[in-house]
Short mmCIF file of C-alpha atoms in Angstrom, two decimals:
data_model
loop_
_atom_site.label_atom_id
_atom_site.label_comp_id
_atom_site.label_asym_id
_atom_site.label_seq_id
_atom_site.Cartn_x
_atom_site.Cartn_y
_atom_site.Cartn_z
CA GLU A 140 -10.84 15.67 5.17
CA VAL A 141 -10.54 12.11 3.91
CA GLN A 142 -9.16 10.01 6.75
CA LEU A 143 -8.55 6.41 7.77
CA VAL A 144 -7.65 5.66 11.39
CA GLU A 145 -6.55 2.17 12.42
CA SER A 146 -6.69 0.76 15.93
CA GLY A 147 -6.48 -2.55 17.73
CA GLY A 148 -2.81 -3.38 17.30
CA GLY A 149 -0.68 -4.63 20.15
CA LEU A 150 1.41 -7.46 21.53
CA VAL A 151 0.09 -11.01 21.26
CA GLN A 152 1.64 -14.45 21.63
CA VAL A 153 2.04 -16.97 18.84
CA GLY A 154 -1.27 -18.68 18.20
CA GLY A 155 -3.27 -15.79 19.58
CA SER A 156 -5.88 -13.56 17.96
CA LEU A 157 -6.35 -9.85 17.38
CA ARG A 158 -8.97 -7.72 15.64
CA LEU A 159 -7.94 -4.56 13.88
CA SER A 160 -10.37 -1.75 13.11
CA CYS A 161 -10.19 1.10 10.62
CA ALA A 162 -12.52 4.08 11.01
CA ALA A 163 -13.19 5.99 7.80
CA SER A 164 -14.33 9.59 7.50
CA GLY A 165 -14.56 12.36 4.93
CA PHE A 166 -15.87 10.18 2.11
CA THR A 167 -18.71 7.77 1.34
CA PHE A 168 -17.18 4.63 2.79
CA SER A 169 -19.80 2.30 1.28
CA ASP A 170 -18.76 3.32 -2.25
CA TYR A 171 -15.22 1.96 -2.01
CA TRP A 172 -13.44 -1.36 -2.01
CA MET A 173 -10.99 -1.53 0.89
CA HIS A 174 -7.75 -3.39 1.57
CA TRP A 175 -5.28 -4.19 4.32
CA VAL A 176 -1.57 -3.86 3.55
CA ARG A 177 1.21 -4.70 6.03
CA GLN A 178 4.84 -3.73 6.45
CA PRO A 179 7.18 -5.86 8.59
CA PRO A 180 9.77 -3.86 10.53
CA GLY A 181 12.44 -2.51 8.19
CA LYS A 182 10.90 -4.22 5.18
CA GLY A 183 8.62 -3.47 2.24
CA LEU A 184 4.88 -3.33 1.74
CA LEU A 185 2.83 -6.50 1.38
CA TRP A 186 -0.78 -6.76 0.28
CA VAL A 187 -2.90 -8.75 2.76
CA ALA A 188 -6.60 -8.70 1.88
CA ARG A 189 -9.33 -6.95 -0.08
CA LEU A 190 -13.08 -6.50 0.34
CA THR A 191 -15.70 -5.18 -2.05
CA SER A 192 -17.80 -2.15 -1.20
CA ASP A 193 -20.83 -4.21 -0.14
CA GLY A 194 -18.76 -6.81 1.71
CA SER A 195 -19.83 -9.64 -0.58
CA SER A 196 -16.46 -10.68 -1.99
CA THR A 197 -12.99 -11.09 -0.47
CA SER A 198 -9.45 -11.91 -1.58
CA TYR A 199 -6.48 -12.88 0.59
CA ALA A 200 -2.75 -13.27 0.25
CA ASP A 201 -1.72 -16.94 0.44
CA SER A 202 0.26 -16.22 3.61
CA VAL A 203 -2.88 -15.30 5.57
CA LYS A 204 -5.59 -17.33 3.83
CA GLY A 205 -7.63 -19.34 6.33
CA ARG A 206 -6.28 -17.36 9.30
CA PHE A 207 -7.36 -13.74 8.59
CA THR A 208 -10.85 -12.43 7.81
CA ILE A 209 -11.58 -9.01 6.35
CA SER A 210 -15.03 -7.51 6.95
CA ARG A 211 -16.80 -4.18 7.15
CA ASP A 212 -19.74 -2.39 8.72
CA ASN A 213 -20.87 0.31 6.30
CA ALA A 214 -23.32 1.70 8.85
CA LYS A 215 -20.37 2.37 11.15
CA ASN A 216 -17.93 3.36 8.37
CA THR A 217 -15.51 0.79 9.72
CA LEU A 218 -13.27 -1.88 8.20
CA TYR A 219 -12.02 -4.85 10.22
CA LEU A 220 -9.32 -7.48 10.07
CA GLN A 221 -9.77 -10.50 12.32
CA MET A 222 -6.41 -12.22 12.72
CA ASN A 223 -6.29 -15.73 14.19
CA SER A 224 -3.49 -18.29 14.66
CA LEU A 225 -0.95 -15.50 14.61
CA ARG A 226 2.68 -16.26 13.76
CA THR A 227 5.87 -14.34 14.42
CA GLU A 228 6.05 -13.52 10.71
CA ASP A 229 2.76 -11.60 11.02
CA THR A 230 4.60 -8.94 13.03
CA ALA A 231 4.16 -5.71 11.06
CA VAL A 232 2.51 -2.34 10.80
CA TYR A 233 -0.94 -2.90 9.31
CA TYR A 234 -2.39 -0.22 7.05
CA CYS A 235 -5.99 0.24 6.00
CA VAL A 236 -6.10 1.41 2.36
CA ARG A 237 -8.83 2.76 0.11
CA ASP A 238 -9.01 1.39 -3.43
CA ASP A 239 -9.60 3.95 -6.20
CA ARG A 240 -10.02 1.93 -9.40
CA TYR A 241 -7.22 -0.51 -8.60
CA ILE A 242 -4.95 2.17 -7.10
CA PRO A 243 -4.13 2.25 -3.35
CA SER A 244 -5.04 5.91 -2.95
CA VAL A 245 -5.69 6.71 0.73
CA TRP A 246 -3.71 5.16 3.60
CA GLY A 247 -4.26 5.21 7.33
CA GLN A 248 -1.43 5.92 9.74
CA GLY A 249 -1.05 2.22 10.55
CA THR A 250 -1.27 0.10 13.68
CA MET A 251 1.57 -2.09 14.95
CA VAL A 252 1.04 -5.78 15.59
CA THR A 253 3.79 -7.68 17.41
CA VAL A 254 3.60 -11.46 17.73
CA SER A 255 5.94 -12.85 20.35
CA PRO A 256 7.25 -16.45 20.42
CA GLN B 75 3.09 -13.23 -6.20
CA SER B 76 6.73 -12.15 -6.17
CA ALA B 77 7.55 -8.57 -5.27
CA LEU B 78 8.32 -6.16 -8.06
CA THR B 79 12.04 -5.47 -8.46
CA GLN B 80 13.38 -2.07 -7.48
CA PRO B 81 16.98 -0.94 -6.87
CA ARG B 82 17.79 -0.95 -3.17
CA SER B 83 19.09 2.61 -3.26
CA VAL B 84 19.63 5.62 -5.49
CA SER B 85 21.18 8.99 -4.79
CA GLY B 86 21.51 12.42 -6.31
CA SER B 87 22.51 15.96 -5.50
CA PRO B 88 20.05 18.81 -5.04
CA GLY B 89 18.75 20.00 -8.39
CA GLN B 90 19.65 16.79 -10.19
CA SER B 91 17.27 14.14 -11.52
CA VAL B 92 17.02 10.51 -10.46
CA THR B 93 15.07 7.61 -11.91
CA ILE B 94 13.83 4.57 -9.98
CA SER B 95 12.90 1.48 -11.96
CA CYS B 96 10.25 -1.10 -11.09
CA THR B 97 10.32 -4.40 -12.97
CA GLY B 98 7.54 -6.93 -12.91
CA THR B 99 6.00 -9.39 -15.32
CA SER B 100 3.24 -9.56 -17.90
CA SER B 101 0.93 -10.63 -15.05
CA ASP B 102 1.27 -7.31 -13.27
CA VAL B 103 3.19 -4.25 -14.55
CA GLY B 104 3.10 -5.35 -18.16
CA GLY B 105 -0.46 -6.59 -18.12
CA TYR B 106 -2.31 -3.61 -16.66
CA ASN B 107 -2.16 0.18 -16.71
CA TYR B 108 -2.49 0.40 -12.93
CA VAL B 109 0.98 1.27 -11.65
CA SER B 110 1.38 3.74 -8.80
CA TRP B 111 4.27 5.16 -6.78
CA TYR B 112 4.51 5.97 -3.07
CA GLN B 113 6.81 8.07 -0.93
CA GLN B 114 7.38 6.98 2.65
CA HIS B 115 9.28 8.97 5.24
CA PRO B 116 10.52 7.13 8.35
CA GLY B 117 7.71 6.26 10.73
CA LYS B 118 5.06 7.58 8.36
CA ALA B 119 2.44 5.99 6.14
CA PRO B 120 3.06 5.70 2.40
CA LYS B 121 1.83 8.67 0.38
CA LEU B 122 0.51 8.33 -3.18
CA MET B 123 2.70 10.41 -5.48
CA ILE B 124 1.73 9.43 -9.02
CA TYR B 125 -0.47 6.89 -10.82
CA ASP B 126 -1.91 5.91 -14.19
CA VAL B 127 1.19 7.39 -15.87
CA THR B 128 1.56 11.06 -14.87
CA LYS B 129 -1.60 11.53 -12.82
CA ARG B 130 -0.65 13.29 -9.58
CA PRO B 131 -2.86 13.84 -6.53
CA SER B 132 -3.43 17.42 -5.52
CA GLY B 133 -0.33 18.89 -3.87
CA VAL B 134 2.24 16.60 -5.48
CA PRO B 135 4.69 18.70 -7.51
CA ASP B 136 5.17 18.09 -11.21
CA ARG B 137 8.83 17.32 -10.50
CA PHE B 138 7.52 13.76 -10.09
CA SER B 139 6.76 11.89 -13.31
CA ASP B 140 6.47 8.29 -14.38
CA SER B 141 6.54 6.11 -17.45
CA LYS B 142 6.12 2.48 -18.42
CA SER B 143 7.59 0.25 -21.09
CA GLY B 144 6.69 -3.40 -21.22
CA ASN B 145 7.14 -4.96 -17.79
CA THR B 146 9.10 -2.02 -16.36
CA ALA B 147 7.78 1.20 -14.86
CA SER B 148 9.96 4.12 -13.85
CA LEU B 149 9.63 7.08 -11.50
CA THR B 150 11.67 10.18 -12.27
CA ILE B 151 12.20 12.95 -9.75
CA SER B 152 13.66 16.11 -11.24
CA GLY B 153 15.06 19.12 -9.41
CA LEU B 154 15.85 17.02 -6.35
CA GLN B 155 15.17 18.64 -3.01
CA ALA B 156 16.23 17.65 0.49
CA GLU B 157 12.65 16.75 1.42
CA ASP B 158 12.54 14.17 -1.37
CA GLU B 159 14.85 11.92 0.68
CA ALA B 160 12.64 8.95 1.57
CA ASP B 161 11.80 5.39 0.61
CA TYR B 162 9.88 4.94 -2.63
CA TYR B 163 7.65 1.99 -3.52
CA CYS B 164 5.96 1.02 -6.75
CA CYS B 165 2.71 -0.90 -6.82
CA SER B 166 0.87 -2.71 -9.59
CA TYR B 167 -2.49 -4.34 -9.92
CA ALA B 168 -1.78 -8.05 -10.28
CA GLY B 169 -5.14 -9.45 -11.31
CA SER B 170 -7.83 -11.14 -9.20
CA TYR B 171 -8.25 -7.86 -7.31
CA THR B 172 -4.82 -8.09 -5.69
CA TRP B 173 -1.86 -5.72 -5.51
CA VAL B 174 1.87 -6.39 -5.63
CA PHE B 175 4.46 -3.94 -4.35
CA GLY B 176 8.12 -3.38 -5.09
CA GLY B 177 10.75 -4.01 -2.45
CA GLY B 178 11.37 -0.30 -2.01
CA THR B 179 14.16 2.11 -2.97
CA LYS B 180 15.94 4.39 -0.54
CA LEU B 181 16.57 7.79 -2.10
CA THR B 182 19.45 9.75 -0.61
CA VAL B 183 19.84 13.42 -1.44
CA LEU B 184 23.56 14.11 -1.17
#
């Protein structure tokens, strides 16, 4: 079964850091580009970051550029999101998403990040 | 990028059809053939329902269909069922390997 399982969310104060992980299984992880997408409470989906299959190229939303870093370990079938200088507006459920030819095809169950003032 | 524009809510009775629109620009919806639609039940992750104009993942009923004209994509759900009540989001490739999503539409089955 194709599966993505996020972890690492929690409560952190403004200015703090958090690292999210996403464990992939059921498919050849190293073949796929991967993304992070977030959803603030009661609001819509927002694209956050993208990483190529070999980890050589990244893209970021303007709102997180310079603060968040997406990376992966293909040997461990794991995607990461390092989040620094967190702000209250970063509070959201963070989803790990597999990219199938520009389509967000497979989603994890999400992990909640809460940034307190 | 700005979010794609969707109606905040739509509703229909069981058995009826509803259509949800998704309006973008020539830099996203109108510029690429990579529009997809997602169903999200409360507290759950989004689920891919349809993409690339009428391609459905295994298990998604053919009651779900989509179309695109210019900068606007549309999702049509026919033969509405109670379990279709959920939030629906459109998504488009927006160039430079980024995605843009719609603001979401709440579907109520009356």
